[in-house]
Amino acid sequence: MGRIGDRLAALRARGEKALVPFVTAGDPDLGVTEALLPALAEAGADVIELGVPWSDPSAEGPTIQRASERALRAGTTLRRILGLVKALRPKLDVPIVLMGYANSFLTMGERHFPEAAREAGVDGVITVDCPPEEEPGYYDALEACGVDGILLAAPTTTPERLAMLARRTRGFLYYVSLTGVTGARSGLPPRLEENLARIRAVSSVPVCVGFGISTAAQAAAIARHADGVVVGSALVERIARAKSREEAVTEAASFVAALKAPLRGEPA
Amino acid sequence: MTAAPTDAPAKPGRFGPYGGRYASETLMAALVELEEAYPRITATPAFQAELADLLEHYAGRPTPLFLAQRATALLGGAKVYLKREDLAHTGAHKINNVLGQCLLAKYMGKPRIIAETGAGQHGVATATACALLGLCCEVYMGAEDVERQAPNVFRMELLGARVVPVTSGSKTLKDAINEAMRDWVTNVENTYYCIGSVMGPHPYPTIVRDFQRVIGVEARRQMLEREGRLPDVLVACVGGGSNAMGLFHPFLDDAGVRMIGVEPAGEGIGTGRHGATLCAGVPGILHGQKTIVLADDDGQIFPAHSISAGLDYPGVGPEHAWLRDSGRAEYVAVTDEEALDSYVWLSRTEGIIPALESSHAIAHARKLAPTLRRDAIVLVNLSGRGDKDAPTVRQILEDRAKAQAS
């Protein structure tokens, strides 16, 4: 098992839920990301998702679209992101997952990218627009490199497909709790419990729930049914609103700490 | 309506290494539903009869095959025939596809249609079909295109559609597609996404091709009736590639028929300001498909450029990528300047104002015909009428006249 599996298994053994914050790498530039990663880990992030900005992010809502545009304007590339992770890795124990689009990863190469990810110390990769059946060679190469190929499932996923995804995913299954693009929303997603039960029925793989989680109360409510929660847009918004780089880092860290508190199994 | 056996891909939705279904998980169920519903519904006599009736009595098919005699005489080589898709209802071939898809949506019980549009032709066609069939219609259009194609925006609104300007990314067709996909992800249960070209995740490239095949099926029959033989060369412009695929596909097994797709070279391929994907692109994944794209070595997609908003796309239908690689079709590019010149030339030579998109095909035919024998036949797909481009062209010509005078 890799660093992600180890971390989630240890949390599960303690009855604790994972907090998986998402930030877009290079938003507003890689210097901020460099400061953010250790700060988020320190604040309680159990796994960090690092968004790889792409020109055509068709699964993202406006918040992460704008973050991607800012990152690209600052000259962020996949190579530079890998370089940053590699530089930080010796001082950083938190598992790191890259989340991005097939064209970013496959342009680097279905074999070369998994090797470069391993070498940089990346633990998992989520390829938003790449179902496993389309690129078996790529997912095999990730596996061979010991990098978790994390798959997504959605409320619209059929039971047969859900079973396939739960079997093929590595690290955890990322359950997209809403039908829609990324972005903060209020209220709990409908049919969440029933859908998570469907996953449990076919697999013991850890499940992290994301898309639309914006408050600590919401995170805690959803975490009761899952192994962890992913918080993206709400965090990215705080970074975007900050008046300085320092404020971006401290605001993000305090938000992560607030989100994590009720997930430790302590009274909320 | 069914595809010819020769093109049956090894894996569903694959054209050689291209095509596929690179979609986010939320859309997979809808794509599978469509993949299942499409052959089942389109095989029914009720659907076929209703579509055939609409194509004939509403869209005005078959469109004529016209021998361009003055053009032929001026060029001094091959006979030039024009397939008059400009005479179809709404003024372009786009209506063939939308009547098929919107009827399919209706049979599938989806009351809401979304579409993307570049030049506005696909948006107008979709709005038209929705008005006809009583469906709710929303069209995503890049903010920059909303500006360039104001008359088409008004047309869509007149037809009862809501036009949503897209301000993300490069504010053009590719961003309109992203936004339509975001809408579809969110409203997938009651919404049908009517894609405008032979692109997108499987099964769209196949569906759109099948609905556009009527162009080539008619042209092939008309040519046999008229000349007693097949044409030597087919010429069609390629943005996403639906009019070209519609013309080419029924001729794929006719080994003697050359096929040439004409891409927009914009200001010149060397300038980087172009949309000549197959001539200058790299393999990549965009909008749910593996195909050839315009991208840098980090995989970032370049905005395409063309004088014609309808060709302004940094990808291309995956089946074209495969026809290129397999050598069955050739792809060339002509510049904005050449297209503009042919817009004026065809207007004056034949009394037909071609769309700027189609003007690219005309421009290449003008280069090609003089190099061929007089008994050769070139068949050009005149995919749309050019009235919509008149304001753009007028502006350019007036600016030039002023520049020359000063």
XYZ file of C-alpha atoms in Angstrom:
674
model
C 0.000 0.000 0.000
C 1.196 3.502 -0.782
C 1.311 6.569 1.387
C -2.368 7.375 0.674
C -3.625 3.913 1.616
C -1.475 3.875 4.762
C -2.735 7.255 5.845
C -6.427 6.451 5.247
C -6.105 3.047 6.933
C -4.529 4.632 10.016
C -7.327 7.209 10.191
C -9.986 4.571 9.754
C -8.425 2.519 12.575
C -8.709 5.556 14.873
C -12.257 6.361 13.782
C -11.013 9.621 12.334
C -12.072 11.096 8.996
C -9.717 12.415 6.349
C -9.654 16.009 5.238
C -8.485 16.375 1.653
C -8.030 20.026 0.690
C -7.672 20.963 -2.978
C -5.675 23.900 -4.243
C -4.803 24.787 -7.814
C -1.052 24.563 -8.249
C 0.428 27.879 -9.256
C -2.545 29.971 -8.095
C -1.621 32.782 -7.999
C 1.920 31.463 -8.533
C 4.027 28.478 -7.526
C 5.698 30.444 -4.750
C 2.388 30.579 -2.892
C 1.805 26.883 -3.527
C 5.235 26.164 -2.094
C 4.264 27.935 1.122
C 0.753 26.453 1.155
C 1.642 22.773 1.055
C 3.501 22.571 4.378
C 1.053 25.023 5.975
C -1.964 22.922 4.972
C -0.263 19.736 6.150
C 0.534 21.390 9.460
C -3.076 22.609 9.782
C -4.445 19.080 9.483
C -4.654 18.122 5.814
C -4.460 14.337 5.558
C -3.993 14.236 1.781
C -3.481 17.281 -0.449
C -4.962 17.491 -3.918
C -2.974 19.715 -6.199
C -4.902 20.873 -9.253
C -2.909 20.917 -12.483
C -4.205 23.937 -14.402
C -5.436 23.337 -17.933
C -6.736 25.650 -20.638
C -10.077 23.832 -21.027
C -11.265 22.632 -17.607
C -14.759 21.523 -18.615
C -15.551 19.847 -15.274
C -14.802 22.929 -13.168
C -17.086 25.649 -11.934
C -16.127 29.324 -12.153
C -13.944 29.387 -9.004
C -11.474 26.760 -10.171
C -11.674 27.925 -13.791
C -10.450 31.321 -12.657
C -7.781 29.756 -10.454
C -6.560 27.775 -13.473
C -6.446 30.909 -15.583
C -4.432 32.730 -12.898
C -2.028 29.811 -12.599
C -1.502 29.572 -16.349
C -0.895 33.310 -16.579
C 1.826 32.863 -13.949
C 3.528 30.340 -16.229
C 2.607 27.197 -14.319
C 3.306 23.942 -16.161
C 3.095 20.283 -15.196
C 6.902 20.061 -15.228
C 7.206 22.951 -12.798
C 4.551 21.438 -10.521
C 6.443 18.137 -10.455
C 9.616 20.082 -9.737
C 7.951 21.807 -6.784
C 6.671 18.539 -5.302
C 10.114 17.007 -5.713
C 11.750 19.926 -3.957
C 9.292 19.833 -1.037
C 9.069 16.075 -0.678
C 11.992 15.548 1.711
C 10.395 17.902 4.260
C 6.799 16.882 3.646
C 5.128 13.685 4.780
C 1.577 14.416 3.579
C 0.374 12.341 0.598
C 0.056 14.449 -2.565
C -2.414 13.800 -5.348
C -2.325 15.594 -8.688
C -5.758 16.294 -10.134
C -6.008 17.330 -13.743
C -7.041 16.566 -17.260
C -5.947 13.801 -19.599
C -4.290 16.127 -22.085
C -1.888 17.490 -19.473
C -0.749 14.064 -18.309
C -0.836 12.180 -21.605
C 0.967 14.940 -23.477
C 3.896 14.244 -21.150
C 3.424 10.580 -22.027
C 1.436 7.614 -20.746
C 4.667 6.039 -19.480
C 6.835 9.066 -18.929
C 4.339 10.953 -16.763
C 3.802 8.119 -14.231
C 7.595 7.775 -13.924
C 8.060 11.514 -13.484
C 5.268 11.557 -10.881
C 6.894 8.744 -8.920
C 10.264 10.410 -9.108
C 8.804 13.660 -7.799
C 7.143 11.903 -4.887
C 3.549 12.241 -6.089
C 1.374 9.585 -4.468
C -1.748 9.598 -6.606
C -3.250 11.033 -9.762
C -6.858 11.889 -10.566
C -7.434 12.257 -14.293
C -10.840 13.891 -14.453
C -11.672 13.112 -18.064
C -10.041 9.709 -18.403
C -12.231 6.710 -17.587
C -10.047 3.659 -16.940
C -11.308 1.732 -19.969
C -10.111 4.447 -22.366
C -6.436 4.335 -21.374
C -5.642 0.982 -19.751
C -1.959 1.383 -20.622
C -1.772 4.659 -18.720
C -3.454 3.269 -15.613
C -1.208 0.184 -15.791
C 1.839 2.442 -15.983
C 0.674 4.389 -12.908
C 0.209 1.117 -11.071
C 3.633 -0.134 -12.132
C 5.151 3.075 -10.767
C 3.321 2.759 -7.466
C 1.335 5.937 -8.117
C -2.342 5.529 -7.199
C -4.706 5.997 -10.136
C -7.659 7.446 -8.233
C -11.021 7.132 -9.996
C -14.180 9.164 -9.641
C -17.745 7.977 -9.224
C -20.890 10.099 -9.503
C -24.541 9.977 -8.445
C -25.358 9.061 -12.045
C -22.935 6.115 -12.107
C -24.772 2.824 -12.641
C -24.380 0.022 -10.059
C -22.376 -2.165 -12.476
C -20.028 0.666 -13.297
C -19.704 1.632 -9.656
C -18.527 -1.901 -8.880
C -15.955 -1.681 -11.674
C -14.693 1.720 -10.479
C -14.494 0.582 -6.843
C -12.451 -2.427 -7.972
C -10.123 -0.490 -10.248
C -9.477 2.609 -8.175
C -6.317 2.865 -6.100
C -5.801 4.823 -2.874
C -9.427 5.846 -2.535
C -12.574 6.306 -4.569
C -13.430 9.955 -5.138
C -17.190 10.223 -4.918
C -18.558 13.295 -6.681
C -21.470 14.062 -4.403
C -23.404 16.238 -6.817
C -24.354 16.147 -10.434
C -22.529 19.192 -11.642
C -19.254 21.018 -11.814
C -16.969 21.849 -8.892
C -18.011 24.751 -6.724
C -19.171 25.579 -3.238
C -22.844 25.006 -2.504
C -24.980 25.122 0.587
C -26.974 22.189 1.871
C -26.305 18.456 1.888
C -26.311 16.521 -1.348
C -29.409 14.413 -1.924
C -29.186 10.607 -2.019
C -25.685 10.677 -0.543
C -26.280 7.989 2.071
C -27.913 5.595 -0.337
C -25.140 6.045 -2.898
C -22.387 5.515 -0.342
C -24.138 2.360 0.840
C -24.063 1.132 -2.753
C -20.293 1.592 -2.808
C -19.840 -0.112 0.580
C -21.821 -3.072 -0.676
C -19.259 -3.790 -3.360
C -15.945 -2.648 -1.895
C -14.031 -1.770 1.238
C -11.954 0.856 -0.587
C -11.865 4.188 1.286
C -14.311 6.731 -0.115
C -13.720 10.473 -0.080
C -16.593 12.769 -1.006
C -16.130 16.031 -2.850
C -17.778 18.709 -5.039
C -19.793 21.316 -3.221
C -18.487 21.114 0.370
C -17.877 24.581 1.799
C -18.291 24.588 5.600
C -17.011 22.631 8.577
C -20.558 21.606 9.505
C -21.169 20.263 6.009
C -17.834 18.451 6.019
C -18.654 16.859 9.364
C -22.138 15.803 8.243
C -20.839 14.202 5.062
C -17.843 12.622 6.795
C -20.199 10.593 8.983
C -20.937 8.518 5.887
C -17.507 8.491 4.267
C -13.785 8.069 4.964
C -13.017 11.628 4.091
C -14.104 14.844 2.459
C -12.531 16.935 -0.273
C -12.830 20.713 -0.031
C -11.795 22.652 -3.117
C -13.625 25.722 -4.335
C -14.318 27.134 -0.861
C -10.597 26.983 -0.109
C -9.571 28.325 -3.509
C -11.967 31.236 -2.988
C -10.277 32.146 0.307
C -6.894 32.116 -1.388
C -8.239 34.302 -4.197
C -9.774 36.812 -1.763
C -6.626 37.220 0.326
C -4.928 40.616 0.081
C -1.404 39.270 0.278
C 0.506 36.036 -0.186
C 0.973 35.729 3.573
C -2.721 36.222 4.192
C -3.537 33.612 1.522
C -1.451 31.032 3.362
C -2.673 31.858 6.873
C -6.335 32.082 5.771
C -6.104 28.747 3.957
C -4.403 27.082 6.915
C -6.942 28.346 9.443
C -9.827 27.236 7.198
C -8.274 23.772 6.892
C -7.817 23.592 10.668
C -11.473 24.529 11.176
C -12.614 21.922 8.653
C -10.460 19.228 10.210
C -11.463 19.769 13.852
C -14.837 17.973 13.743
C -13.347 15.138 11.666
C -10.991 14.072 14.466
C -13.823 12.447 16.330
C -13.673 15.181 18.955
C -16.886 16.964 19.875
C -17.631 19.479 17.113
C -28.883 5.568 -41.095
C -26.574 2.706 -40.198
C -22.863 3.060 -40.797
C -21.139 1.310 -43.646
C -19.414 -1.924 -42.596
C -15.966 -0.699 -43.658
C -15.800 1.890 -40.936
C -16.835 -0.300 -38.028
C -14.194 0.653 -35.469
C -12.264 -2.058 -33.633
C -13.554 -0.662 -30.343
C -16.850 1.202 -30.179
C -16.315 4.865 -30.867
C -12.716 4.489 -32.012
C -11.384 5.562 -35.386
C -7.966 3.973 -35.346
C -6.370 5.422 -32.204
C -8.739 8.418 -32.202
C -12.175 9.047 -30.759
C -13.153 7.346 -27.531
C -15.035 8.716 -24.577
C -12.869 10.969 -22.445
C -15.670 12.281 -20.306
C -16.031 13.019 -16.632
C -17.759 10.276 -14.687
C -20.966 12.262 -14.252
C -21.566 12.126 -18.007
C -20.791 8.459 -18.536
C -24.310 7.240 -17.814
C -25.799 9.798 -20.205
C -23.349 8.829 -22.934
C -24.121 5.161 -22.457
C -27.853 5.959 -22.513
C -27.353 7.827 -25.787
C -25.220 5.066 -27.246
C -28.024 2.616 -26.510
C -30.942 4.854 -27.535
C -29.441 6.085 -30.793
C -29.408 2.855 -32.831
C -32.608 1.610 -31.222
C -34.652 4.746 -31.941
C -33.192 5.590 -35.333
C -33.916 2.059 -36.571
C -37.652 2.442 -35.993
C -39.842 3.102 -39.035
C -41.601 5.912 -37.133
C -38.361 7.847 -36.552
C -37.090 7.251 -40.066
C -40.353 8.345 -41.647
C -40.575 11.487 -39.505
C -36.958 12.483 -40.212
C -37.286 11.787 -43.950
C -40.414 13.916 -44.051
C -38.726 16.799 -42.221
C -35.649 16.644 -44.418
C -37.751 16.806 -47.566
C -40.574 19.165 -46.691
C -38.987 21.313 -43.991
C -35.272 21.439 -44.763
C -35.732 21.339 -48.539
C -33.786 18.209 -49.410
C -32.429 16.974 -51.646
C -30.329 20.070 -52.233
C -29.287 20.628 -55.846
C -26.033 19.541 -57.410
C -25.054 22.506 -59.540
C -22.576 22.538 -62.428
C -20.699 25.819 -62.044
C -20.140 26.480 -65.745
C -18.658 29.964 -65.583
C -16.318 28.933 -62.800
C -15.322 25.871 -64.796
C -14.647 27.942 -67.914
C -12.620 30.533 -65.993
C -10.498 27.923 -64.263
C -9.878 26.084 -67.504
C -9.565 22.579 -66.096
C -11.836 20.129 -64.326
C -15.593 20.566 -64.253
C -16.632 22.107 -60.965
C -19.853 21.002 -59.324
C -21.288 22.566 -56.187
C -23.408 20.659 -53.685
C -25.817 23.369 -52.656
C -26.128 22.930 -48.886
C -26.496 26.714 -48.769
C -30.012 26.164 -50.085
C -31.050 23.997 -47.145
C -33.316 25.634 -44.564
C -31.374 27.997 -42.267
C -28.750 28.353 -44.977
C -26.281 25.604 -44.157
C -25.811 21.873 -43.800
C -26.163 22.194 -40.013
C -29.923 21.596 -40.248
C -29.389 17.941 -41.294
C -27.729 17.127 -38.006
C -29.997 19.107 -35.695
C -33.212 17.727 -37.142
C -31.837 14.239 -36.517
C -30.559 14.948 -33.020
C -33.492 17.030 -31.810
C -35.917 14.414 -33.071
C -33.830 11.798 -31.265
C -34.003 13.896 -28.070
C -37.758 14.121 -28.423
C -38.055 10.353 -28.796
C -35.768 9.964 -25.756
C -38.102 12.159 -23.720
C -35.589 14.985 -23.108
C -37.480 18.298 -23.177
C -34.455 20.598 -22.951
C -31.792 21.011 -25.640
C -28.446 22.711 -25.189
C -25.967 23.476 -27.931
C -22.715 25.306 -28.519
C -22.167 27.544 -31.474
C -19.247 29.342 -33.082
C -20.441 31.263 -36.126
C -23.984 30.860 -34.906
C -25.043 28.548 -37.724
C -25.391 25.479 -35.519
C -27.100 27.581 -32.866
C -29.595 28.957 -35.374
C -30.237 25.487 -36.744
C -30.760 24.073 -33.239
C -33.060 26.934 -32.260
C -34.987 26.293 -35.468
C -35.416 22.580 -34.830
C -36.429 23.265 -31.220
C -39.073 25.755 -32.319
C -40.369 23.215 -34.807
C -40.426 20.342 -32.339
C -41.570 22.309 -29.285
C -38.355 21.855 -27.285
C -36.709 24.297 -24.878
C -33.384 25.561 -26.261
C -30.299 27.203 -24.764
C -27.259 28.015 -26.863
C -23.767 28.681 -25.488
C -21.726 31.088 -27.557
C -18.327 32.631 -26.903
C -18.682 36.302 -25.957
C -16.322 37.225 -28.776
C -18.490 35.332 -31.279
C -21.660 36.922 -29.870
C -20.121 40.162 -30.946
C -18.853 39.037 -34.367
C -22.113 37.296 -35.255
C -24.771 39.611 -33.877
C -27.353 38.863 -36.606
C -27.277 35.174 -35.704
C -27.750 35.978 -32.016
C -30.893 37.884 -32.892
C -32.069 35.001 -35.092
C -31.682 32.503 -32.267
C -33.574 34.752 -29.873
C -36.282 35.320 -32.455
C -36.649 31.553 -32.702
C -37.239 31.364 -28.965
C -33.808 30.210 -27.816
C -31.836 31.700 -24.955
C -28.284 32.666 -25.956
C -25.727 32.455 -23.159
C -22.501 34.423 -23.802
C -19.430 32.558 -22.527
C -16.719 34.733 -21.020
C -14.272 32.057 -19.853
C -11.016 31.143 -21.604
C -10.643 32.532 -25.114
C -14.383 33.379 -25.302
C -14.825 31.415 -28.540
C -16.202 28.089 -29.734
C -13.995 25.852 -27.599
C -15.057 27.675 -24.451
C -18.706 27.493 -25.510
C -18.274 23.708 -25.734
C -16.731 23.623 -22.230
C -19.661 25.626 -20.890
C -22.228 23.412 -22.644
C -20.537 20.371 -21.106
C -20.724 22.013 -17.675
C -24.433 22.625 -18.191
C -24.938 19.049 -19.332
C -23.088 17.651 -16.300
C -25.422 19.666 -14.086
C -28.724 19.013 -15.888
C -28.049 15.653 -17.434
C -31.364 14.086 -16.455
C -33.686 16.271 -18.526
C -31.234 17.711 -21.033
C -29.942 16.576 -24.406
C -26.651 18.058 -25.615
C -26.932 18.628 -29.356
C -23.309 18.770 -30.545
C -22.816 20.624 -33.801
C -20.012 18.718 -35.436
C -18.479 15.260 -35.809
C -16.709 15.639 -32.487
C -17.044 15.073 -28.780
C -17.175 11.867 -26.762
C -18.507 8.676 -28.338
C -21.196 8.280 -29.687
C -21.384 11.902 -30.947
C -18.877 11.714 -33.825
C -20.799 8.740 -35.198
C -24.254 10.251 -34.663
C -23.418 13.563 -36.317
C -21.672 11.820 -39.209
C -24.652 9.560 -39.783
C -27.071 12.496 -39.858
C -24.776 14.410 -42.252
C -24.205 11.463 -44.588
C -27.302 12.560 -46.473
C -25.071 15.145 -48.204
C -22.790 12.523 -49.725
C -25.531 9.998 -50.376
C -27.457 12.571 -52.407
C -24.380 13.954 -54.145
C -23.238 10.490 -55.164
C -26.625 9.636 -56.647
C -26.979 13.025 -58.323
C -23.535 12.758 -59.877
C -24.247 9.280 -61.235
C -27.503 10.541 -62.730
C -25.897 13.622 -64.187
C -22.520 12.382 -65.382
C -22.922 8.618 -65.286
C -19.845 8.395 -63.119
C -18.373 9.386 -59.787
C -16.425 12.603 -59.233
C -12.620 12.509 -59.207
C -12.160 14.790 -56.248
C -14.312 15.899 -53.324
C -13.441 19.196 -51.652
C -14.936 20.449 -48.378
C -13.895 22.800 -45.611
C -13.007 21.387 -42.199
C -13.449 23.063 -38.827
C -14.868 20.295 -36.670
C -15.488 18.605 -39.998
C -19.186 17.743 -40.212
C -19.933 18.958 -43.726
C -16.770 17.286 -45.012
C -17.527 14.031 -43.220
C -21.108 14.104 -44.477
C -19.852 14.437 -48.042
C -16.870 12.069 -47.781
C -18.328 9.176 -45.879
C -20.582 7.646 -48.563
C -17.588 7.715 -50.964
C -15.092 5.999 -48.637
C -15.305 2.705 -50.507
C -14.973 4.382 -53.916
C -11.216 4.025 -54.215
C -10.978 6.312 -57.257
C -12.460 9.302 -55.468
C -9.920 11.639 -53.843
C -11.056 13.515 -50.779
C -9.585 16.844 -49.733
C -10.449 18.626 -46.509
C -9.598 22.324 -46.433
C -8.592 23.845 -43.115
C -8.285 27.518 -42.188
C -4.670 28.692 -42.403
C -5.828 32.027 -40.947
C -3.037 34.579 -41.227
C -0.676 31.782 -42.265
C 0.350 28.592 -40.477
C 3.778 30.105 -39.777
C 2.210 32.972 -37.793
C 0.550 30.653 -35.283
C -2.735 32.470 -35.984
C -4.665 29.708 -37.718
C -7.029 26.789 -37.190
C -5.295 24.213 -39.368
C -5.420 21.391 -36.857
C -4.723 18.457 -39.176
C -2.000 20.346 -41.045
C -0.150 21.616 -37.979
C -1.515 19.965 -34.819
C -0.469 17.232 -32.416
C -2.335 14.256 -30.905
C -4.299 15.230 -27.831
C -7.495 14.916 -25.843
C -10.073 17.692 -25.965
C -13.835 17.828 -25.472
C -14.183 14.130 -24.754
C -12.254 12.817 -27.722
C -8.725 11.813 -28.632
C -7.902 13.609 -31.840
C -5.473 16.103 -33.325
C -5.379 19.425 -31.502
C -3.492 22.709 -31.461
C -1.541 22.582 -28.218
C 1.819 23.432 -26.685
C 4.185 20.887 -25.133
C 2.468 21.302 -21.749
C -0.797 20.187 -23.367
C -2.411 23.635 -23.166
C -4.823 24.213 -26.039
C -4.148 27.236 -28.265
C -7.076 29.362 -29.325
C -7.611 28.845 -33.055
C -7.906 31.746 -35.458
C -9.837 32.076 -38.679
C -11.669 34.834 -40.509
C -14.541 32.367 -40.380
C -15.944 31.809 -36.887
C -17.276 28.411 -37.970
C -13.763 27.050 -38.620
C -12.256 28.587 -35.533
C -11.729 25.308 -33.609
C -8.435 23.966 -32.195
C -9.498 20.323 -32.592
C -11.084 18.270 -35.339
C -13.471 15.337 -35.532
C -11.577 12.120 -34.680
C -12.637 10.315 -37.836
C -10.898 12.994 -39.911
C -7.718 12.413 -37.898
C -7.991 8.766 -38.830
C -8.739 9.461 -42.505
C -5.611 11.596 -42.552
C -3.381 8.996 -40.902
C -4.736 6.173 -43.054
C -4.127 8.265 -46.164
C -7.735 7.978 -47.351
C -8.253 11.728 -47.252
C -5.854 14.656 -47.691
C -5.939 17.879 -45.751
C -4.692 21.237 -46.931
C -5.096 24.780 -45.631
C -5.983 28.114 -47.222
C -5.524 31.544 -45.679
C -8.072 34.148 -44.610
C -6.991 36.172 -47.616
C -7.580 33.356 -50.085
C -10.971 32.593 -48.544
C -11.968 36.236 -48.692
C -10.945 36.451 -52.326
C -13.001 33.355 -53.145
C -16.008 34.752 -51.289
C -16.039 37.656 -53.714
C -15.027 35.527 -56.706
C -17.837 33.000 -56.417
C -20.375 35.738 -55.781
C -19.396 37.413 -59.054
C -18.812 34.292 -61.101
C -21.875 32.267 -60.242
C -24.210 34.605 -58.363
C -23.762 32.511 -55.239
C -22.507 34.167 -52.047
C -20.732 31.386 -50.153
C -20.216 31.283 -46.401
C -16.650 32.217 -45.431
C -16.299 28.608 -44.246
C -17.280 27.268 -47.668
C -15.100 29.922 -49.313
C -12.109 27.950 -48.035
C -13.246 24.939 -50.077
C -13.845 27.162 -53.107
C -10.368 28.655 -52.722
C -8.767 25.242 -52.848
C -10.927 24.134 -55.784
C -9.688 27.197 -57.673
C -6.112 26.021 -57.185
C -6.890 22.421 -57.997
C -9.237 22.542 -61.004
C -6.748 24.155 -63.429
C -4.257 21.345 -62.718
C -6.732 18.641 -63.757
C -7.876 17.453 -67.188
C -11.051 18.893 -68.678
C -12.898 15.622 -68.286
C -12.127 15.453 -64.573
C -14.831 16.339 -62.062
C -14.355 18.268 -58.832
C -17.267 18.267 -56.410
C -17.177 21.070 -53.846
C -19.429 21.104 -50.831
C -20.922 24.570 -50.662
C -21.773 24.043 -47.017
C -23.483 27.341 -46.296
C -24.616 30.687 -47.627
C -22.579 33.796 -47.036
C -25.140 36.460 -46.165
C -24.207 36.128 -42.501
C -20.624 37.122 -43.360
C -21.519 40.141 -45.469
C -21.018 42.675 -42.621
C -17.551 41.249 -41.826
C -16.460 41.173 -45.429
C -17.869 44.627 -46.131
C -15.902 46.044 -43.202
C -12.669 44.464 -44.399
C -13.149 45.607 -47.986
C -14.039 49.150 -46.907
C -11.022 49.354 -44.592
C -8.811 48.261 -47.465
C -10.306 50.765 -49.890
C -9.644 53.514 -47.333
C -6.095 52.316 -46.714
C -5.430 52.311 -50.450
C -6.915 55.779 -50.926
C -4.774 57.332 -48.193
